[in-house]
mmCIF file of C-alpha atoms in Angstrom:
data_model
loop_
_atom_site.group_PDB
_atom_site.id
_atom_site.type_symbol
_atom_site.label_atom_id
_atom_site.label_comp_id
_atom_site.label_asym_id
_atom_site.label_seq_id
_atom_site.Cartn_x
_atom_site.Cartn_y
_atom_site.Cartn_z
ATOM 1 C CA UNK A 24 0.000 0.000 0.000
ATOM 2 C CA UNK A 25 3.353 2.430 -0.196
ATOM 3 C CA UNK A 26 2.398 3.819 -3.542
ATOM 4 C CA UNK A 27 -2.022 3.845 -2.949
ATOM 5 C CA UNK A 28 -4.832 1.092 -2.355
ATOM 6 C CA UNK A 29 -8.358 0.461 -3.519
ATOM 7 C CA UNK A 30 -11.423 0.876 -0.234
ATOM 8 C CA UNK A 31 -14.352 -1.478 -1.396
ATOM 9 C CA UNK A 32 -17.105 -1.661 0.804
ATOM 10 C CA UNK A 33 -15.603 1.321 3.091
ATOM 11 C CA UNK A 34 -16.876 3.514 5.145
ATOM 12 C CA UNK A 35 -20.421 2.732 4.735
ATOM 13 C CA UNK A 36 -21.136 5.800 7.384
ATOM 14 C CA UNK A 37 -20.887 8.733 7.407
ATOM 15 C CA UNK A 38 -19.115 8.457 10.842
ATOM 16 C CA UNK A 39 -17.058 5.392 9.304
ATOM 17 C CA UNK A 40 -15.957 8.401 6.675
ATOM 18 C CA UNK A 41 -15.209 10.946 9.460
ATOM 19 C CA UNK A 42 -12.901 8.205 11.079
ATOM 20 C CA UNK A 43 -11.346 7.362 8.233
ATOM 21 C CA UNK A 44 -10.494 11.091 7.498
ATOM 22 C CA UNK A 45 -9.157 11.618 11.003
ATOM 23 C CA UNK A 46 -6.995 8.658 10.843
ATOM 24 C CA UNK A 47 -5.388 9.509 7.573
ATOM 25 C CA UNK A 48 -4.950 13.293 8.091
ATOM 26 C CA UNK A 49 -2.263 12.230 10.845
ATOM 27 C CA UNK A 50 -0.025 11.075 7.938
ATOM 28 C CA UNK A 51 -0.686 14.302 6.175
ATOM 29 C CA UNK A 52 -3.212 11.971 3.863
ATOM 30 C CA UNK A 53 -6.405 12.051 2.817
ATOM 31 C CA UNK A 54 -9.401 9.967 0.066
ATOM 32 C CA UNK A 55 -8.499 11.784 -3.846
ATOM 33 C CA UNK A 56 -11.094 9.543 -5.373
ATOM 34 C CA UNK A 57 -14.480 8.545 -4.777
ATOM 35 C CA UNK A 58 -16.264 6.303 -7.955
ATOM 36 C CA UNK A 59 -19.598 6.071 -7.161
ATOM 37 C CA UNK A 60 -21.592 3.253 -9.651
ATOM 38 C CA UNK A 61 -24.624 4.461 -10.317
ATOM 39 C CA UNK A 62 -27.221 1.200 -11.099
ATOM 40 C CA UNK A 63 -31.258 1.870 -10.381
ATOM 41 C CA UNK A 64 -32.815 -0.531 -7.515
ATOM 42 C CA UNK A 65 -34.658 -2.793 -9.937
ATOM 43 C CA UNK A 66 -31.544 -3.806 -11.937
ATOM 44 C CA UNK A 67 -29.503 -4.149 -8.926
ATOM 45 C CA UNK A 68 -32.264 -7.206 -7.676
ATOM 46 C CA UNK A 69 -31.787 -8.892 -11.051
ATOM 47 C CA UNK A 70 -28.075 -8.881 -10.559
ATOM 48 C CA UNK A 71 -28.122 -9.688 -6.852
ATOM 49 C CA UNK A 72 -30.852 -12.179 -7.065
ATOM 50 C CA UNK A 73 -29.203 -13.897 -9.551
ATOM 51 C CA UNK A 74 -26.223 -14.509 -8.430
ATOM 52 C CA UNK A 75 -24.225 -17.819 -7.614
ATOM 53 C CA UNK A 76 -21.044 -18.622 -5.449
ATOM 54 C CA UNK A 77 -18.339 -20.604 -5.341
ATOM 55 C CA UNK A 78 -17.725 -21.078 -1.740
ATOM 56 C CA UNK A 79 -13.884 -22.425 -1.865
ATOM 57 C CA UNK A 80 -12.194 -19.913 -4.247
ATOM 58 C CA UNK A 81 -14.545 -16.967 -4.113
ATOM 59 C CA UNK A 82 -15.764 -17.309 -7.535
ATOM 60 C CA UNK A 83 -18.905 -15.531 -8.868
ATOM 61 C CA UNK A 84 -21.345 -16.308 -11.214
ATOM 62 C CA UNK A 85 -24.796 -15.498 -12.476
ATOM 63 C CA UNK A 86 -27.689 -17.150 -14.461
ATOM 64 C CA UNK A 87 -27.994 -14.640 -16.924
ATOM 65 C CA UNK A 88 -25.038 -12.667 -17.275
ATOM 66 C CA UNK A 89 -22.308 -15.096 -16.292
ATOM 67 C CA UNK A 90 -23.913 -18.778 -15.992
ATOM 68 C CA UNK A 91 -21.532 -21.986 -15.436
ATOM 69 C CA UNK A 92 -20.935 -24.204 -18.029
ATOM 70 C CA UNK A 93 -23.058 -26.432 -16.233
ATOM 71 C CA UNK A 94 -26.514 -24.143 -16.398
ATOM 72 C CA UNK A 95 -28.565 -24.837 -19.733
ATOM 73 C CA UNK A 96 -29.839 -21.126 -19.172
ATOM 74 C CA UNK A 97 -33.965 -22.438 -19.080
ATOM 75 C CA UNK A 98 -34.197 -24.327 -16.040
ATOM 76 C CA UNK A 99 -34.588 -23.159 -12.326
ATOM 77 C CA UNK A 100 -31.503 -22.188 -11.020
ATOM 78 C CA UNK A 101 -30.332 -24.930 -8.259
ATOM 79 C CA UNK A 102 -27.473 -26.062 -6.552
ATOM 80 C CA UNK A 103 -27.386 -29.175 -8.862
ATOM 81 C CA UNK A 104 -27.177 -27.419 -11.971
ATOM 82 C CA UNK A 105 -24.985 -24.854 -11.077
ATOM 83 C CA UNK A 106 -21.100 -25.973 -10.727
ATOM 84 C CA UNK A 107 -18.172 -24.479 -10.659
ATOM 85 C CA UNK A 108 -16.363 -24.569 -14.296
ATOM 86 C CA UNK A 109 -12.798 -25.445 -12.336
ATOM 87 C CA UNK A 110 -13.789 -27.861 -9.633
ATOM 88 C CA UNK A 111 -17.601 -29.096 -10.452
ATOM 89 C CA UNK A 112 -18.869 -28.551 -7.017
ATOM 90 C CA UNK A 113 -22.186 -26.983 -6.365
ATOM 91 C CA UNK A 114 -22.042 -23.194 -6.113
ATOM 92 C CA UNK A 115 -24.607 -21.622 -3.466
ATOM 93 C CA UNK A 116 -26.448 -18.701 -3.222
ATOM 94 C CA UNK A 117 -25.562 -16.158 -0.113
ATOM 95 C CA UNK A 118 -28.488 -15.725 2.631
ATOM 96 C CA UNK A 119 -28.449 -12.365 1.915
ATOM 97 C CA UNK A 120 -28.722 -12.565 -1.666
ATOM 98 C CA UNK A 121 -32.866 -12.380 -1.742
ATOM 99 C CA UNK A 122 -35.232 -9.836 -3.331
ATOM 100 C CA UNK A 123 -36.118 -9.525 0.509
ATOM 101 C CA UNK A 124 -32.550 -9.277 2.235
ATOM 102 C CA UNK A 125 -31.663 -6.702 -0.576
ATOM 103 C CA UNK A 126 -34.633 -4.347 0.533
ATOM 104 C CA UNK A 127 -33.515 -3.929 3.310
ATOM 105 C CA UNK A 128 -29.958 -3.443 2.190
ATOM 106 C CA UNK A 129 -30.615 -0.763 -0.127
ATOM 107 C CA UNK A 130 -32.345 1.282 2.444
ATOM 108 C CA UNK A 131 -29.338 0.821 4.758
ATOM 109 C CA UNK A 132 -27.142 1.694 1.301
ATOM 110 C CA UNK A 133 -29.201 4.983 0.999
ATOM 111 C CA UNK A 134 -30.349 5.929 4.327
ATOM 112 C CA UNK A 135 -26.411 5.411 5.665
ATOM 113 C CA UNK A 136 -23.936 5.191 2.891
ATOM 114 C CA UNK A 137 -24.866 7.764 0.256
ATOM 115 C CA UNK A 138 -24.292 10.577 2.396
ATOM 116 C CA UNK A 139 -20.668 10.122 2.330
ATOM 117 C CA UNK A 140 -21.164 11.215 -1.446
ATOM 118 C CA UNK A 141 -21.716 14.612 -0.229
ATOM 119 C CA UNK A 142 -19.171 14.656 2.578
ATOM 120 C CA UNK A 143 -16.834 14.551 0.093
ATOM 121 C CA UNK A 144 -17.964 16.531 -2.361
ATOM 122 C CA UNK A 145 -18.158 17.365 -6.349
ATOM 123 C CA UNK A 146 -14.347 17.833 -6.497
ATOM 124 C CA UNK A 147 -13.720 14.207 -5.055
ATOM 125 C CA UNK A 148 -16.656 12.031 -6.377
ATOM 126 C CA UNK A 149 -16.999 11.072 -9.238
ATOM 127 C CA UNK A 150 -20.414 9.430 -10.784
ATOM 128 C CA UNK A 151 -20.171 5.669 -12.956
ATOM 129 C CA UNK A 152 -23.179 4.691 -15.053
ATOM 130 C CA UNK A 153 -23.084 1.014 -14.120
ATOM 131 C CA UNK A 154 -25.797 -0.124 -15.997
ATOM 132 C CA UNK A 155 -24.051 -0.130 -19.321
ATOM 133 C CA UNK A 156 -21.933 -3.020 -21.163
ATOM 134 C CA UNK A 157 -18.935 -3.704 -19.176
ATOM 135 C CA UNK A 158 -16.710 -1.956 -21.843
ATOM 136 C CA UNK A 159 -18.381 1.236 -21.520
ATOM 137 C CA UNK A 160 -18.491 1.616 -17.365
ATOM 138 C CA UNK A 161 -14.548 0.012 -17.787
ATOM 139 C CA UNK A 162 -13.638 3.214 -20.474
ATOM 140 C CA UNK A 163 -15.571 5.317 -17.673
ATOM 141 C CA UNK A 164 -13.766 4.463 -15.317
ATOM 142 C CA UNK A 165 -10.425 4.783 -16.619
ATOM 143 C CA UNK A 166 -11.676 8.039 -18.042
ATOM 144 C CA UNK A 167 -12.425 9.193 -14.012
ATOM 145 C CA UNK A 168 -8.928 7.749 -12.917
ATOM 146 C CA UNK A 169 -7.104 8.780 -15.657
ATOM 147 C CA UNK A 170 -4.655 10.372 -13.475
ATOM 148 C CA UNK A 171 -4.011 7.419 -11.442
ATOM 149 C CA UNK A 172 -3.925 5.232 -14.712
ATOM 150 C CA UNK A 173 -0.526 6.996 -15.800
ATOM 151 C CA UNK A 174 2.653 6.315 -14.167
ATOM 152 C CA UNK A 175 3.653 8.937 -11.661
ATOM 153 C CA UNK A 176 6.789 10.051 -9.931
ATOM 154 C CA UNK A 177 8.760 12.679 -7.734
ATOM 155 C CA UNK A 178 10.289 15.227 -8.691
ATOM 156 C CA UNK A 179 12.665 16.903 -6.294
ATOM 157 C CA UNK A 180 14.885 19.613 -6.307
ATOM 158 C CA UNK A 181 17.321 20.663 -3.751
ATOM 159 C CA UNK A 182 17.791 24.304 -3.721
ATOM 160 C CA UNK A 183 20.532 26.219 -1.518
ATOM 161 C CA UNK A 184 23.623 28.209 -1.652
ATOM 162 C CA UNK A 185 26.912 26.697 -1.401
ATOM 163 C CA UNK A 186 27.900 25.280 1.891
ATOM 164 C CA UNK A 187 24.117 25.262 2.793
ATOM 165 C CA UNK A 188 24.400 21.332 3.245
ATOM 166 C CA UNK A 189 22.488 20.172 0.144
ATOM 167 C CA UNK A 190 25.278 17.117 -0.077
ATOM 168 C CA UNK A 191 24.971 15.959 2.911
ATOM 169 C CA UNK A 192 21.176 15.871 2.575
ATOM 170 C CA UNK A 193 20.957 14.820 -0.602
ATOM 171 C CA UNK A 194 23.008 11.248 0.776
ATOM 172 C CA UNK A 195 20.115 10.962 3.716
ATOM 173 C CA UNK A 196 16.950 11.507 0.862
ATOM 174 C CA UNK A 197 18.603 9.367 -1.839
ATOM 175 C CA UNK A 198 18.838 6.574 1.341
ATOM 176 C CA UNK A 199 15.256 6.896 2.128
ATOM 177 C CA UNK A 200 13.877 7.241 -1.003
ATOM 178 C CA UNK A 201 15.815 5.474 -3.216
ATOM 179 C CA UNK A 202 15.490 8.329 -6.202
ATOM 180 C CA UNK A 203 18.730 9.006 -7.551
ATOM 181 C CA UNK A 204 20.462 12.392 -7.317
ATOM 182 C CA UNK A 205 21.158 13.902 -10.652
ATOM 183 C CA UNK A 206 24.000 16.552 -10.935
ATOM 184 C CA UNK A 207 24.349 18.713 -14.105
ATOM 185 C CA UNK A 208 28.107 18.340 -14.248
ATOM 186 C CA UNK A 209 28.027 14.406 -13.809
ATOM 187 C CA UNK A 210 25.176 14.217 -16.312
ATOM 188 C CA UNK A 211 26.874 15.831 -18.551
ATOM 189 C CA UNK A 212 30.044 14.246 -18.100
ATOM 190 C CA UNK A 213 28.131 10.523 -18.201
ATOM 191 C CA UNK A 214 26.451 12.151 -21.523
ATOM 192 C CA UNK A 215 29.041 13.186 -23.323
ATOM 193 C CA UNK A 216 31.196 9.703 -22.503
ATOM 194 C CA UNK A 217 28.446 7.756 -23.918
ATOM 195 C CA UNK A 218 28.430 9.319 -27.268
ATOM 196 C CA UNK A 219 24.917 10.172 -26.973
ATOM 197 C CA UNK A 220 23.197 12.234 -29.388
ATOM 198 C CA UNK A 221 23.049 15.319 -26.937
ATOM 199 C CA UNK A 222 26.521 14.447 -25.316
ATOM 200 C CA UNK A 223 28.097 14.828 -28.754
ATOM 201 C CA UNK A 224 26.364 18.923 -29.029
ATOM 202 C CA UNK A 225 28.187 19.345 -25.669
ATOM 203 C CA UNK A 226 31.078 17.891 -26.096
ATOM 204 C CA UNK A 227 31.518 20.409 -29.281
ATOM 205 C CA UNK A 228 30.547 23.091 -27.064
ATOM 206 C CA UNK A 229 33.072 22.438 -23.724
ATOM 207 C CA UNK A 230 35.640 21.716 -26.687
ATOM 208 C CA UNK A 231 35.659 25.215 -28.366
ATOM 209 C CA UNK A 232 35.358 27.021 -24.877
ATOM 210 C CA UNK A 233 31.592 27.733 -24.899
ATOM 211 C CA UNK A 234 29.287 27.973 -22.301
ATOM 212 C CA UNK A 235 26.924 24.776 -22.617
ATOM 213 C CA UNK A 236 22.890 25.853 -23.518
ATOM 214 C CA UNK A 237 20.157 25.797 -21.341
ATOM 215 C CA UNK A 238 18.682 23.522 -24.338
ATOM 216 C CA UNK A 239 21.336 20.779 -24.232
ATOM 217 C CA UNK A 240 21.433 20.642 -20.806
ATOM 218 C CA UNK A 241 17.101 20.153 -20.494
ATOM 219 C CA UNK A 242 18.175 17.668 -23.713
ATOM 220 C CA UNK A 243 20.615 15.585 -21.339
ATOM 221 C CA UNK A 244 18.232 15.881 -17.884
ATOM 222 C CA UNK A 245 15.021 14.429 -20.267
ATOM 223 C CA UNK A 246 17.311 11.941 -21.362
ATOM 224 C CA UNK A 247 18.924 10.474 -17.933
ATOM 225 C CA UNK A 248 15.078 10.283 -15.952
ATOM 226 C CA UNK A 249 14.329 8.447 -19.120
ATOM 227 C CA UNK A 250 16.620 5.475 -17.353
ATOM 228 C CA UNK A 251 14.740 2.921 -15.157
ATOM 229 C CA UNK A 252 16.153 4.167 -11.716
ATOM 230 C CA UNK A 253 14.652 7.426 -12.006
ATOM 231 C CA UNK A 254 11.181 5.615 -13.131
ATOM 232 C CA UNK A 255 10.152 6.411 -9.479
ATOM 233 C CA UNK A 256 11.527 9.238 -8.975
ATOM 234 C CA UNK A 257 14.779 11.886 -8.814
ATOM 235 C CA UNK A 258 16.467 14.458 -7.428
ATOM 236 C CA UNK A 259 17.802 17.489 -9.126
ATOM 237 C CA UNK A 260 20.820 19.018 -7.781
ATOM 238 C CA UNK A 261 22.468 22.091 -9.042
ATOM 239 C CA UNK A 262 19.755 22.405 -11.298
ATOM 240 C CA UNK A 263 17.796 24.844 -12.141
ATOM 241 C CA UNK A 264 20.213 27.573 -11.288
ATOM 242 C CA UNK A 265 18.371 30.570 -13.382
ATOM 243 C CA UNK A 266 14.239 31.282 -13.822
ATOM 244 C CA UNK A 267 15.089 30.648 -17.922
ATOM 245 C CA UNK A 268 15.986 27.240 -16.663
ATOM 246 C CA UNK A 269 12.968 26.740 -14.802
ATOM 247 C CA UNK A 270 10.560 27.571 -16.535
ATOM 248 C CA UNK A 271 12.472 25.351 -19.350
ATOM 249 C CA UNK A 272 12.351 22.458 -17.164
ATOM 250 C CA UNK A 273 8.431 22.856 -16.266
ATOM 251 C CA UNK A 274 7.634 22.317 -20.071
ATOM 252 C CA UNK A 275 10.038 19.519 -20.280
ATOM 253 C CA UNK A 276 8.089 17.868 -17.495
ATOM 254 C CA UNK A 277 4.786 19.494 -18.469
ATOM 255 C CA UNK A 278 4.925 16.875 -21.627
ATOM 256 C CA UNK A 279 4.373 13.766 -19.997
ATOM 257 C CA UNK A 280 2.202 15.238 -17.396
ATOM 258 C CA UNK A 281 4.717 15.974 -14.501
ATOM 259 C CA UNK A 282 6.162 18.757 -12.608
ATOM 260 C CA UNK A 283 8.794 19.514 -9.885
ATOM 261 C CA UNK A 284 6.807 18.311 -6.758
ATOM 262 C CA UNK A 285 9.035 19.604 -3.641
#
């Protein structure tokens, strides 16, 4: 759960959600996401009503949308005729899994759950048409958590003047974290050794006694978090020292969706 986790089936109060708040806030945390999937009552007691178990392995399945192999799809529904495709045993139906039981659940669902919706608000939830083919509410949903879909990392940057410390930091944060620290000179350095396509630009530039460009240096940086230990995240040091190189790295990062984060 370092990186985020998935709450099914909690809170389902609005105290539960209060709690939950509380106890996350002390990590300086809190819920981004809320996917609420919409489905009206009625279809909800075909799907519930309908459904079969397998008790061993967890495995779900339903006369009409997702019968065993075992179900001819006409008969009554019974623990004879409906078998698990892996094992054959008989599948079962949950006590709670009756037109009657699920009353009295959806009352507790919207008497007790739904007003979490509005505890969180507009800016967190987010609303799923569930009764729609499975492609649609899946394209949806990874429409809602598009976001989360895309690979994220850090990006640090450890600003000071010389002597402030920034080293000896930079050893402690690269221990904890694990993101590598990225200085200009040894990038460039590592760059122009390796013959890459940037390196070579610089290595024409140090040659004739030039200053090296803010554009081959955002060349080299975009080209060294491109490596797998920086797919996490990294840490830039000695970098940007000027607002012209700033703002140049914020559209480098601005392309794949990132931006310096501390």
């Amino acid at each position: 759960c370092k990186v985020g986790f998935i709450l099914d089936g909690f809170p389902r109060t609005l105290a539960q959600a209060k709690a939950l708040d509380e106890m996350l806030a002390r990590t300086g945390e809190k819920v981004n996401k809320v996917l609420e999937f919409a489905v009206p009552d009625d279809v909800l007691e075909e799907r519930i009503c309908g459904r079969w178990m397998h008790k061993a392995s967890g495995r779900s399945y339903h006369v009409k949308f997702k019968p065993p192999r075992s179900y001819d799809g006409s008969s009554a529904a019974s623990a004879s005729n409906m078998l698990d495709d892996e094992t054959g045993e008989a599948l079962y139906q949950r006590g709670d899994d009756t037109a009657e039981a699920l009353k009295k659940r959806l009352a507790g669902y919207h008497g007790d759950t739904v007003p979490i919706l509005n505890h969180y608000g507009p800016n967190v939830c987010v609303q799923v048409n569930g009764d729609q083919e499975l492609s649609k509410v899946e394209q949806d949903v990874a429409c809602a958590l598009s976001e989360y879909y895309k690979p994220t990392r850090n990006v640090l940057m450890l600003f000071g003047p010389p002597g402030a410390g920034k080293g000896t930091q930079a050893e402690i944060i690269v221990a904890r974290t694990g993101y590598p620290q990225l200085s200009t000179g040894d990038m460039l350095r590592e760059a122009v050794a390796a013959g890459t396509e940037v390196g070579k630009k610089a290595k024409a530039v140090m040659e004739s006694g030039g200053l090296v460009s803010d554009e081959i240096v955002i060349g080299i940086i975009r080209d060294r978090i491109a490596e797998e230990d920086c797919k996490v995240g990294f840490i830039l040091d000695g970098f940007p020292r000027t607002l012209a190189q700033a703002k140049a790295l914020d559209e480098m990062l601005a392309r794949t969706g990132e931006k310096v984060n501390k």
